[in-house]
Short mmCIF file of C-alpha atoms in Angstrom, two decimals:
data_model
loop_
_atom_site.label_atom_id
_atom_site.label_comp_id
_atom_site.label_asym_id
_atom_site.label_seq_id
_atom_site.Cartn_x
_atom_site.Cartn_y
_atom_site.Cartn_z
CA MET A 1 188.50 186.66 -203.74
CA ASN A 2 188.28 190.15 -205.21
CA LYS A 3 185.60 192.64 -204.29
CA PHE A 4 183.90 192.33 -207.67
CA ILE A 5 183.18 188.64 -207.14
CA ILE A 6 181.83 189.25 -203.65
CA ILE A 7 179.53 192.05 -204.88
CA VAL A 8 178.27 189.91 -207.76
CA PHE A 9 177.44 187.00 -205.48
CA LEU A 10 175.72 189.24 -202.98
CA TRP A 11 173.47 190.31 -205.81
CA ILE A 12 172.35 186.76 -206.72
CA ALA A 13 168.59 186.67 -206.64
CA CYS A 14 165.28 185.45 -207.84
CA PHE A 15 164.58 187.63 -210.85
CA ASP A 16 162.88 188.00 -214.23
CA TYR A 17 165.35 186.88 -216.89
CA THR A 18 163.16 187.99 -219.72
CA VAL A 19 164.33 191.58 -219.33
CA CYS A 20 167.83 192.52 -220.47
CA GLN A 21 169.26 195.77 -219.14
CA GLN A 22 172.59 197.44 -219.70
CA ASP A 23 173.43 197.62 -215.98
CA GLN A 24 172.95 193.91 -215.27
CA GLU A 25 175.94 192.04 -213.82
CA MET A 26 177.30 188.88 -215.42
CA LEU A 27 178.27 185.87 -213.29
CA LEU A 28 181.30 184.30 -214.98
CA MET A 29 181.82 180.56 -214.63
CA HIS A 30 185.42 181.04 -213.49
CA ASP A 31 184.38 183.39 -210.67
CA PHE A 32 181.48 181.14 -209.73
CA VAL A 33 183.66 178.03 -209.43
CA LYS A 34 186.32 179.93 -207.51
CA SER A 35 183.71 181.14 -205.03
CA VAL A 36 182.31 177.62 -204.60
CA VAL A 37 185.75 176.18 -203.86
CA ASN A 38 186.57 178.96 -201.39
CA GLN A 39 183.21 179.27 -199.63
CA HIS A 40 181.06 176.14 -199.94
CA PRO A 41 180.73 173.89 -196.82
CA LYS A 42 181.60 170.80 -198.87
CA SER A 43 184.97 172.38 -199.62
CA ALA A 44 185.56 172.85 -195.88
CA GLN A 45 184.48 169.24 -195.32
CA ALA A 46 187.10 168.11 -197.82
CA ASN A 47 189.78 169.93 -195.82
CA LEU A 48 188.55 168.21 -192.67
CA LEU A 49 189.47 164.85 -194.22
CA ILE A 50 193.13 165.82 -194.01
CA GLU A 51 192.81 167.13 -190.47
CA MET A 52 191.11 163.91 -189.37
CA ALA A 53 193.86 161.83 -191.01
CA GLN A 54 196.50 163.93 -189.23
CA ALA A 55 194.68 163.39 -185.93
CA LYS A 56 194.52 159.64 -186.60
CA LEU A 57 198.24 159.57 -187.33
CA LEU A 58 198.93 161.41 -184.07
CA GLU A 59 196.74 158.89 -182.25
CA THR A 60 198.71 156.02 -183.78
CA LYS A 61 202.03 157.61 -182.82
CA GLY A 62 200.77 157.40 -179.27
CA LYS A 63 201.39 153.63 -179.40
CA PHE A 64 205.10 154.48 -179.25
CA ASP A 65 204.77 156.88 -176.32
CA PRO A 66 206.66 155.90 -173.12
CA ILE A 67 204.30 154.79 -170.37
CA LEU A 68 204.84 155.55 -166.69
CA LYS A 69 202.97 153.26 -164.27
CA SER A 70 202.86 153.18 -160.47
CA ASP A 71 201.11 150.89 -157.98
CA LEU A 72 200.88 151.25 -154.20
CA GLY A 73 199.16 148.88 -151.79
CA GLU A 74 199.33 148.50 -148.02
CA LYS A 75 197.44 146.33 -145.54
CA SER A 76 197.46 146.77 -141.76
CA PHE A 77 195.34 144.69 -139.36
CA SER A 78 195.43 144.31 -135.57
CA ASP A 79 198.44 146.58 -135.31
CA LYS A 80 200.32 144.33 -137.71
CA LEU A 81 201.63 145.46 -141.10
CA TYR A 82 200.65 142.65 -143.40
CA TYR A 83 202.36 144.19 -146.43
CA HIS A 84 203.49 147.38 -148.07
CA LYS A 85 203.92 147.10 -151.83
CA TYR A 86 205.07 149.89 -154.08
CA GLN A 87 206.12 149.57 -157.70
CA THR A 88 206.74 152.06 -160.47
CA GLU A 89 208.06 151.48 -163.98
CA LEU A 90 208.71 153.26 -167.24
CA VAL A 91 207.91 151.28 -170.42
CA ILE A 92 209.49 152.43 -173.69
CA PRO A 93 208.02 150.73 -176.81
CA THR A 94 210.10 150.51 -180.00
CA ALA A 95 209.27 150.00 -183.68
CA ILE A 96 210.44 146.38 -183.56
CA GLY A 97 209.16 143.78 -181.09
CA LEU A 98 211.27 145.11 -178.23
CA ASP A 99 210.14 146.89 -175.08
CA LEU A 100 212.56 148.62 -172.72
CA VAL A 101 211.37 148.72 -169.11
CA THR A 102 213.02 150.33 -166.14
CA GLY A 103 211.49 150.47 -162.69
CA TYR A 104 211.73 150.59 -158.94
CA GLN A 105 209.95 148.53 -156.31
CA LYS A 106 209.85 148.54 -152.53
CA ASN A 107 207.99 145.74 -150.79
CA TYR A 108 208.00 144.68 -147.15
CA GLY A 109 205.65 143.34 -144.46
CA ASN A 110 205.07 140.48 -142.01
CA TYR A 111 202.93 138.41 -144.38
CA LEU A 112 204.52 139.28 -147.71
CA ASN A 113 205.83 136.56 -150.00
CA PRO A 114 209.59 136.46 -149.38
CA GLU A 115 210.16 136.34 -153.14
CA ALA A 116 208.66 139.82 -153.47
CA THR A 117 210.35 141.30 -150.40
CA THR A 118 213.00 143.98 -150.83
CA ASP A 119 215.04 145.79 -148.27
CA ARG A 120 214.07 149.20 -146.98
CA SER A 121 216.02 150.91 -149.77
CA GLY A 122 213.97 149.15 -152.47
CA LEU A 123 215.14 147.55 -155.67
CA TRP A 124 215.81 149.03 -159.08
CA ASN A 125 215.56 146.95 -162.25
CA PHE A 126 216.09 147.19 -165.98
CA THR A 127 214.17 144.82 -168.25
CA LEU A 128 214.30 143.82 -171.92
CA GLU A 129 211.23 142.14 -173.43
CA LEU A 130 211.72 140.82 -176.97
CA ASP A 131 209.31 139.08 -179.35
CA VAL A 132 211.64 136.71 -181.17
CA LEU A 133 209.27 135.08 -183.69
CA GLN A 134 205.88 136.74 -184.12
CA GLY A 135 206.13 140.51 -183.90
CA LEU A 136 209.89 140.93 -184.17
CA ILE A 137 209.95 142.88 -187.46
CA ARG A 138 206.24 143.35 -188.10
CA ASN A 139 203.89 144.00 -185.22
CA GLU A 140 200.52 145.63 -184.68
CA ARG A 141 201.80 149.04 -183.64
CA ARG A 142 204.27 149.26 -186.54
CA ILE A 143 201.65 148.14 -189.08
CA ALA A 144 199.15 150.60 -187.55
CA MET A 145 201.68 153.41 -188.01
CA ASP A 146 202.28 152.47 -191.66
CA GLN A 147 198.54 152.27 -192.28
CA ALA A 148 197.99 155.67 -190.66
CA LYS A 149 200.54 157.18 -193.04
CA VAL A 150 198.73 155.65 -196.01
CA HIS A 151 195.41 156.93 -194.61
CA ARG A 152 196.91 160.43 -194.51
CA GLU A 153 197.98 160.08 -198.15
CA MET A 154 194.52 158.77 -199.01
CA ALA A 155 192.95 161.76 -197.24
CA PHE A 156 194.68 164.11 -199.70
CA ASN A 157 193.36 162.03 -202.59
CA GLU A 158 189.87 161.92 -201.08
CA LYS A 159 190.02 165.69 -200.67
CA ASP A 160 190.91 166.09 -204.36
CA LEU A 161 188.11 163.70 -205.28
CA ALA A 162 185.59 165.58 -203.12
CA LEU A 163 186.64 168.93 -204.61
CA ASN A 164 186.47 167.52 -208.14
CA ASP A 165 182.95 166.25 -207.45
CA LEU A 166 181.97 169.64 -206.02
CA ILE A 167 183.44 171.57 -208.98
CA PHE A 168 181.80 169.19 -211.45
CA GLU A 169 178.40 169.51 -209.75
CA ALA A 170 178.70 173.30 -209.58
CA CYS A 171 179.78 173.64 -213.22
CA PHE A 172 177.06 171.28 -214.43
CA THR A 173 174.45 173.31 -212.55
CA TYR A 174 175.87 176.54 -214.00
CA LEU A 175 175.70 175.11 -217.53
CA GLN A 176 172.09 174.03 -217.00
CA TRP A 177 171.22 177.49 -215.68
CA GLN A 178 172.99 179.01 -218.67
CA MET A 179 171.14 176.77 -221.14
CA ILE A 180 167.70 177.47 -219.64
CA PHE A 181 168.46 181.19 -219.55
CA PHE A 182 169.26 181.34 -223.27
CA TYR A 183 166.25 179.14 -223.98
CA ASN A 184 164.25 181.87 -222.26
CA ASN A 185 165.70 184.58 -224.45
CA ILE A 186 164.85 182.65 -227.62
CA LEU A 187 161.36 181.76 -226.41
CA LYS A 188 160.76 185.39 -225.43
CA GLU A 189 161.73 186.42 -228.95
CA ASN A 190 159.48 183.67 -230.32
CA THR A 191 156.57 185.02 -228.27
CA ASP A 192 157.21 188.57 -229.44
CA ILE A 193 157.26 187.47 -233.09
CA ALA A 194 154.09 185.41 -232.66
CA LYS A 195 152.39 188.37 -231.02
CA ILE A 196 153.37 190.64 -233.91
CA TYR A 197 152.03 188.12 -236.43
CA TYR A 198 148.81 187.83 -234.47
CA ASN A 199 148.35 191.62 -234.34
CA ILE A 200 149.03 191.93 -238.09
CA THR A 201 146.59 189.11 -238.86
CA LYS A 202 143.94 190.65 -236.63
CA GLU A 203 144.32 194.04 -238.29
CA THR A 204 144.14 192.55 -241.77
CA TYR A 205 141.09 190.55 -240.72
CA LEU A 206 139.39 193.75 -239.56
CA GLY A 207 140.36 195.24 -242.91
CA GLY A 208 138.71 192.34 -244.69
CA GLU A 209 141.91 190.84 -246.12
CA LYS A 210 142.22 187.76 -243.80
CA THR A 211 139.66 185.27 -242.57
CA ALA A 212 138.61 184.64 -238.99
CA LEU A 213 140.32 181.25 -239.15
CA ASP A 214 143.62 182.93 -240.02
CA THR A 215 143.20 185.17 -236.98
CA LEU A 216 142.36 182.19 -234.78
CA GLU A 217 145.37 180.24 -236.06
CA SER A 218 147.76 183.11 -235.35
CA PHE A 219 146.18 183.59 -231.92
CA ILE A 220 146.71 179.91 -231.09
CA ALA A 221 150.33 180.14 -232.28
CA PHE A 222 150.81 183.18 -230.03
CA LYS A 223 149.34 181.40 -226.98
CA ASP A 224 151.40 178.28 -227.67
CA ALA A 225 154.51 180.48 -227.69
CA GLU A 226 153.44 182.01 -224.37
CA LEU A 227 152.90 178.54 -222.90
CA LEU A 228 156.39 177.41 -223.91
CA LEU A 229 157.84 180.57 -222.39
CA GLN A 230 155.97 180.05 -219.11
CA LYS A 231 157.15 176.45 -218.86
CA ASN A 232 160.73 177.47 -219.46
CA THR A 233 160.43 180.33 -216.96
CA MET A 234 159.37 177.79 -214.37
CA GLU A 235 162.46 175.71 -215.18
CA LEU A 236 164.57 178.85 -214.97
CA THR A 237 163.24 179.58 -211.48
CA LYS A 238 164.14 176.03 -210.47
CA MET A 239 167.69 176.51 -211.77
CA GLN A 240 167.99 179.83 -209.90
CA TYR A 241 167.43 178.01 -206.63
CA ALA A 242 169.77 175.22 -207.70
CA MET A 243 172.45 177.85 -208.26
CA LYS A 244 171.78 179.36 -204.84
CA ASN A 245 172.75 176.04 -203.26
CA PHE A 246 176.34 176.76 -204.27
CA LEU A 247 176.51 180.41 -203.22
CA TRP A 248 177.94 180.89 -199.73
CA TYR A 249 179.99 183.58 -198.06
CA GLU A 250 181.87 183.13 -194.79
CA GLY A 251 179.84 180.10 -193.74
CA THR A 252 176.44 181.64 -194.54
CA PRO A 253 174.25 181.04 -197.61
CA LEU A 254 173.69 184.24 -199.53
CA GLU A 255 170.35 185.93 -198.97
CA GLN A 256 167.90 186.47 -201.80
CA LYS A 257 168.15 189.92 -203.38
CA GLU A 258 166.29 191.61 -206.19
CA GLU A 259 169.20 192.73 -208.35
CA ILE A 260 169.75 190.82 -211.59
CA ILE A 261 172.77 188.81 -212.72
CA LEU A 262 173.22 186.89 -215.96
CA PRO A 263 175.29 183.91 -217.05
CA GLU A 264 178.05 184.54 -219.54
CA ASN A 265 177.52 183.71 -223.20
CA VAL A 266 177.67 180.03 -224.07
CA ASP A 267 180.63 180.49 -226.37
CA SER A 268 182.55 182.31 -223.60
CA SER A 269 182.18 179.53 -221.04
CA GLU A 270 182.86 176.94 -223.73
CA LYS A 271 186.09 178.74 -224.50
CA LEU A 272 187.03 178.58 -220.80
CA LEU A 273 186.60 174.81 -220.77
CA SER A 274 188.20 174.16 -224.15
CA ASN A 275 191.27 176.24 -223.29
CA ILE A 276 192.26 173.84 -220.52
CA LEU A 277 191.58 170.60 -222.38
CA SER A 278 194.69 168.48 -222.25
CA ASN A 279 195.87 166.01 -224.83
CA ASP A 280 197.79 164.19 -222.12
CA ILE A 281 195.68 161.59 -220.34
CA ALA A 282 196.55 162.17 -216.69
CA MET A 283 195.04 158.89 -215.50
CA LEU A 284 197.81 158.20 -213.02
CA ASP A 285 196.95 161.39 -211.16
CA ASN A 286 193.23 160.67 -211.05
CA PRO A 287 192.14 160.70 -207.37
CA ILE A 288 189.57 157.99 -208.08
CA LEU A 289 192.37 155.57 -208.94
CA LYS A 290 194.68 156.87 -206.24
CA VAL A 291 192.10 156.20 -203.53
CA TYR A 292 191.86 152.57 -204.62
CA GLU A 293 195.64 152.33 -204.75
CA ASN A 294 195.73 153.60 -201.16
CA LYS A 295 193.15 151.02 -200.16
CA LEU A 296 195.34 148.33 -201.72
CA LYS A 297 198.34 149.51 -199.69
CA ILE A 298 196.29 149.41 -196.48
CA LEU A 299 195.04 145.91 -197.27
CA GLU A 300 198.57 144.78 -198.13
CA LEU A 301 199.82 145.98 -194.75
CA ASP A 302 196.90 144.22 -193.07
CA MET A 303 197.77 141.01 -194.94
CA ARG A 304 201.38 141.26 -193.74
CA LEU A 305 200.12 141.43 -190.18
CA LYS A 306 197.80 138.47 -190.75
CA ARG A 307 200.71 136.49 -192.19
CA GLU A 308 202.78 137.41 -189.14
CA LYS A 309 200.07 135.89 -186.93
CA LEU A 310 200.87 132.47 -188.42
CA LYS A 311 204.18 132.45 -186.54
CA PRO A 312 204.44 131.10 -182.99
CA LYS A 313 204.73 133.55 -180.13
CA LEU A 314 208.07 133.49 -178.36
CA LYS A 315 208.83 136.28 -175.91
CA LEU A 316 212.19 136.51 -174.15
CA LYS A 317 212.48 138.49 -170.98
CA TYR A 318 215.64 139.54 -169.18
CA ASN A 319 215.47 141.53 -165.97
CA SER A 320 218.66 142.96 -164.56
CA LEU A 321 218.33 143.76 -160.85
CA LEU A 322 220.16 146.86 -159.72
CA SER A 323 221.09 146.50 -156.08
CA THR A 324 221.12 149.29 -153.53
CA GLU A 325 222.98 149.64 -150.29
CA GLU A 326 221.08 150.08 -147.07
CA GLY A 327 219.94 153.67 -146.77
CA VAL A 328 221.24 154.57 -150.22
CA PHE A 329 218.66 155.33 -152.94
CA SER A 330 220.95 155.32 -156.00
CA PRO A 331 221.27 151.88 -157.69
CA THR A 332 224.43 150.03 -158.70
CA PHE A 333 224.76 147.30 -161.32
CA ALA A 334 225.20 143.77 -160.04
CA SER A 335 226.01 141.24 -162.78
CA LYS A 336 224.96 138.26 -160.69
CA ASP A 337 221.50 139.64 -159.85
CA TYR A 338 219.06 139.00 -162.67
CA VAL A 339 215.83 137.30 -163.65
CA TYR A 340 215.22 135.80 -167.08
CA GLY A 341 212.67 133.61 -168.79
CA PHE A 342 210.56 133.08 -171.87
CA SER A 343 206.98 132.34 -172.86
CA PHE A 344 205.85 130.33 -175.86
CA SER A 345 202.43 129.75 -177.42
CA MET A 346 201.06 128.53 -180.73
CA PRO A 347 197.58 127.47 -181.85
CA LEU A 348 197.75 123.88 -183.11
CA PHE A 349 195.51 124.27 -186.14
CA LEU A 350 195.83 128.01 -186.87
CA ARG A 351 192.31 128.03 -188.31
CA SER A 352 191.50 131.52 -187.10
CA GLU A 353 194.78 132.91 -188.40
CA ARG A 354 194.55 131.13 -191.75
CA GLY A 355 190.96 132.25 -192.19
CA ALA A 356 191.87 135.87 -191.42
CA LEU A 357 194.74 135.71 -193.92
CA SER A 358 192.49 134.24 -196.63
CA THR A 359 189.91 136.97 -196.00
CA SER A 360 192.60 139.64 -196.30
CA LYS A 361 193.85 138.14 -199.59
CA LEU A 362 190.32 138.05 -201.01
CA LYS A 363 189.73 141.68 -200.05
CA MET A 364 192.96 142.64 -201.81
CA GLU A 365 191.94 140.71 -204.91
CA GLU A 366 188.50 142.35 -204.86
CA THR A 367 189.98 145.84 -204.53
CA ASN A 368 192.55 145.16 -207.23
CA LEU A 369 189.82 144.01 -209.63
CA THR A 370 187.83 147.15 -208.83
CA LEU A 371 190.91 149.27 -209.51
CA MET A 372 191.45 147.55 -212.87
CA ASP A 373 187.80 148.10 -213.76
CA LYS A 374 187.89 151.78 -212.75
CA ASN A 375 191.10 152.27 -214.67
CA ASN A 376 189.55 150.77 -217.80
CA GLN A 377 186.33 152.78 -217.39
CA ILE A 378 188.20 156.06 -217.00
CA LYS A 379 190.46 155.34 -219.97
CA ASN A 380 187.50 154.48 -222.21
CA SER A 381 185.51 157.47 -220.94
CA ILE A 382 188.34 159.84 -221.82
CA GLU A 383 188.68 158.40 -225.31
CA ASN A 384 184.91 158.44 -225.76
CA TYR A 385 184.63 162.10 -224.75
CA LYS A 386 187.45 163.04 -227.13
CA VAL A 387 185.57 161.42 -230.02
CA GLN A 388 182.24 162.98 -228.99
CA LEU A 389 183.80 166.43 -228.91
CA GLU A 390 184.60 166.25 -232.61
CA TYR A 391 181.08 165.06 -233.49
CA ILE A 392 179.40 167.78 -231.44
CA LYS A 393 181.59 170.51 -232.92
CA SER A 394 180.66 169.31 -236.40
CA GLN A 395 176.96 169.33 -235.52
CA ILE A 396 177.21 172.85 -234.10
CA ALA A 397 178.78 174.07 -237.34
CA LEU A 398 175.95 172.50 -239.37
CA LEU A 399 173.26 173.88 -237.07
CA THR A 400 174.73 177.37 -237.26
CA SER A 401 174.57 177.20 -241.05
CA ASN A 402 171.00 175.87 -240.95
CA ILE A 403 169.89 178.65 -238.60
CA ASN A 404 171.03 181.26 -241.08
CA SER A 405 169.06 179.47 -243.80
CA TYR A 406 165.97 179.15 -241.63
CA LYS A 407 166.22 182.87 -240.87
CA VAL A 408 166.27 183.71 -244.58
CA LEU A 409 163.25 181.45 -245.21
CA MET A 410 161.31 182.95 -242.30
CA ASP A 411 162.04 186.52 -243.36
CA SER A 412 161.07 185.71 -246.95
CA GLU A 413 157.86 184.04 -245.82
CA ARG A 414 157.04 187.07 -243.67
CA ILE A 415 157.44 189.40 -246.66
CA LYS A 416 155.22 187.13 -248.76
CA PHE A 417 152.70 187.05 -245.89
CA GLU A 418 152.65 190.86 -245.69
CA LEU A 419 152.06 190.96 -249.48
CA GLY A 420 149.20 188.49 -249.09
CA GLU A 421 151.00 185.72 -250.97
CA SER A 422 151.41 183.35 -247.99
CA SER A 423 149.34 181.91 -245.16
CA VAL A 424 149.55 181.99 -241.37
CA PHE A 425 150.17 178.26 -241.43
CA LEU A 426 153.29 178.52 -243.59
CA LEU A 427 154.54 181.55 -241.68
CA ASN A 428 154.19 179.67 -238.37
CA LYS A 429 156.00 176.67 -239.83
CA ARG A 430 158.94 178.82 -240.90
CA GLN A 431 159.05 180.44 -237.49
CA ASP A 432 158.85 177.09 -235.69
CA LYS A 433 161.75 175.69 -237.70
CA TYR A 434 163.86 178.78 -237.02
CA ILE A 435 163.16 178.77 -233.26
CA GLU A 436 163.56 175.00 -233.05
CA ALA A 437 166.97 175.19 -234.72
CA ARG A 438 168.12 177.93 -232.35
CA LEU A 439 166.99 175.96 -229.31
CA LYS A 440 168.73 172.89 -230.63
CA LEU A 441 171.92 174.89 -231.10
CA ILE A 442 171.82 175.93 -227.44
CA THR A 443 171.24 172.26 -226.52
CA GLU A 444 174.26 171.21 -228.56
CA TRP A 445 176.36 173.91 -226.92
CA PHE A 446 175.29 172.50 -223.56
CA LYS A 447 176.23 168.97 -224.66
CA LEU A 448 179.60 170.21 -225.89
CA GLN A 449 180.40 171.93 -222.61
CA THR A 450 179.15 168.96 -220.59
CA ILE A 451 181.40 166.60 -222.55
CA GLN A 452 184.34 168.95 -222.01
CA LEU A 453 183.48 169.08 -218.32
CA ASN A 454 183.47 165.28 -218.09
CA TYR A 455 186.77 165.13 -219.93
CA LEU A 456 188.33 167.54 -217.44
CA TYR A 457 186.91 165.50 -214.56
CA TYR A 458 188.38 162.20 -215.70
CA THR A 459 191.74 163.70 -216.66
CA ASN A 460 191.93 165.38 -213.23
CA THR A 461 192.26 168.89 -214.68
CA LEU A 462 189.12 170.48 -213.23
CA SER A 463 191.23 172.37 -210.71
CA LYS A 464 192.57 174.50 -213.59
CA LEU A 465 189.18 176.21 -213.66
CA ILE A 466 190.12 178.14 -210.51
CA ASN A 467 193.71 178.97 -211.47
#
């Protein structure tokens, strides 16, 4: 962020917009959006989504970490050693349903089960535990790892979505501030003109050329203009504070200063938006759709796991005992010393498993329907905004032409009024039409820029505003 942008933002303030000075700074939309993305807390929160997903992935990888376990127990009573039991093992999980276990145990004592007794050198062992049916290819830790990877991908999409929402909100607020500001300029001019007409009418009344009612009518028109200006000034103050919500620097909201800054001209900011309008509908890159696609992937992985639960559980276990010689700690392989076995279980009705699978399928169907709906909404919104852009541009061209005509009529009516050939009523009407047309033009400019902003949002090109 260059020094100019920082200085401009440090000068943001509550100020009187009705005064235009040569030394006032202008806050460009591009610089404003760039500052919001770089400094606003919501932007930092969006980055935290990725960090949290990375942390979750690291946590899931922990399911594949080797585990070292040790147990020691000893009982002595009445000078008799009932038992001494020591066991340690290292468990190494794998991606498939296979666990590798190696360990050492040393058990002895007067009242120890002979089956568990080892000699004084202890006993080494190497064990294979394999899930043959349920969990062989797909198991909870492998599915959890795949889901964590999708969550990380979704975090990037959620970050893009959060930043797009932030940029859209900031730009929309800027455009509102810009519109109200230029309203204020027009209404200030309207008040100045009404005041001039009132002063002229009052002077001509004192000179005997106008009636008291003419003076009263011009005075009312002047006060009505002041009232409109005051109302708009109140709205402008509201928008100043709305803008301040987006202005941060190094984690601190910017303090209120008294220097003045102005928004750029409406045609300048409109040019910024229109220059990055794309004819290519980048719907596939829209983070709104990508997030739902990620959710579908997560639900699909969950459904695979639920389907795996329908299989019976069959675990095979083979334990190779590694013998040791008396007084020698290092083990040697003995092919005839082993323990093996299996365990089998299966729910008879599988109601819980079938219900969980049905729930998972329904969630997938629900999410898929939502994705289809969002996809259709975004496509139609993009097409709608493209059509609206053409209509608004046409209306702006017509309004611009009408404003020039209203200006000619107002100026002509003013000359006739000064020559005594017109009335205050007609003069006010001409002025009202002229001011009304100018305000409407600013409104149409705001609509045009808002439509362009929406188009950029749905085509996922808002990020070009900060490039």
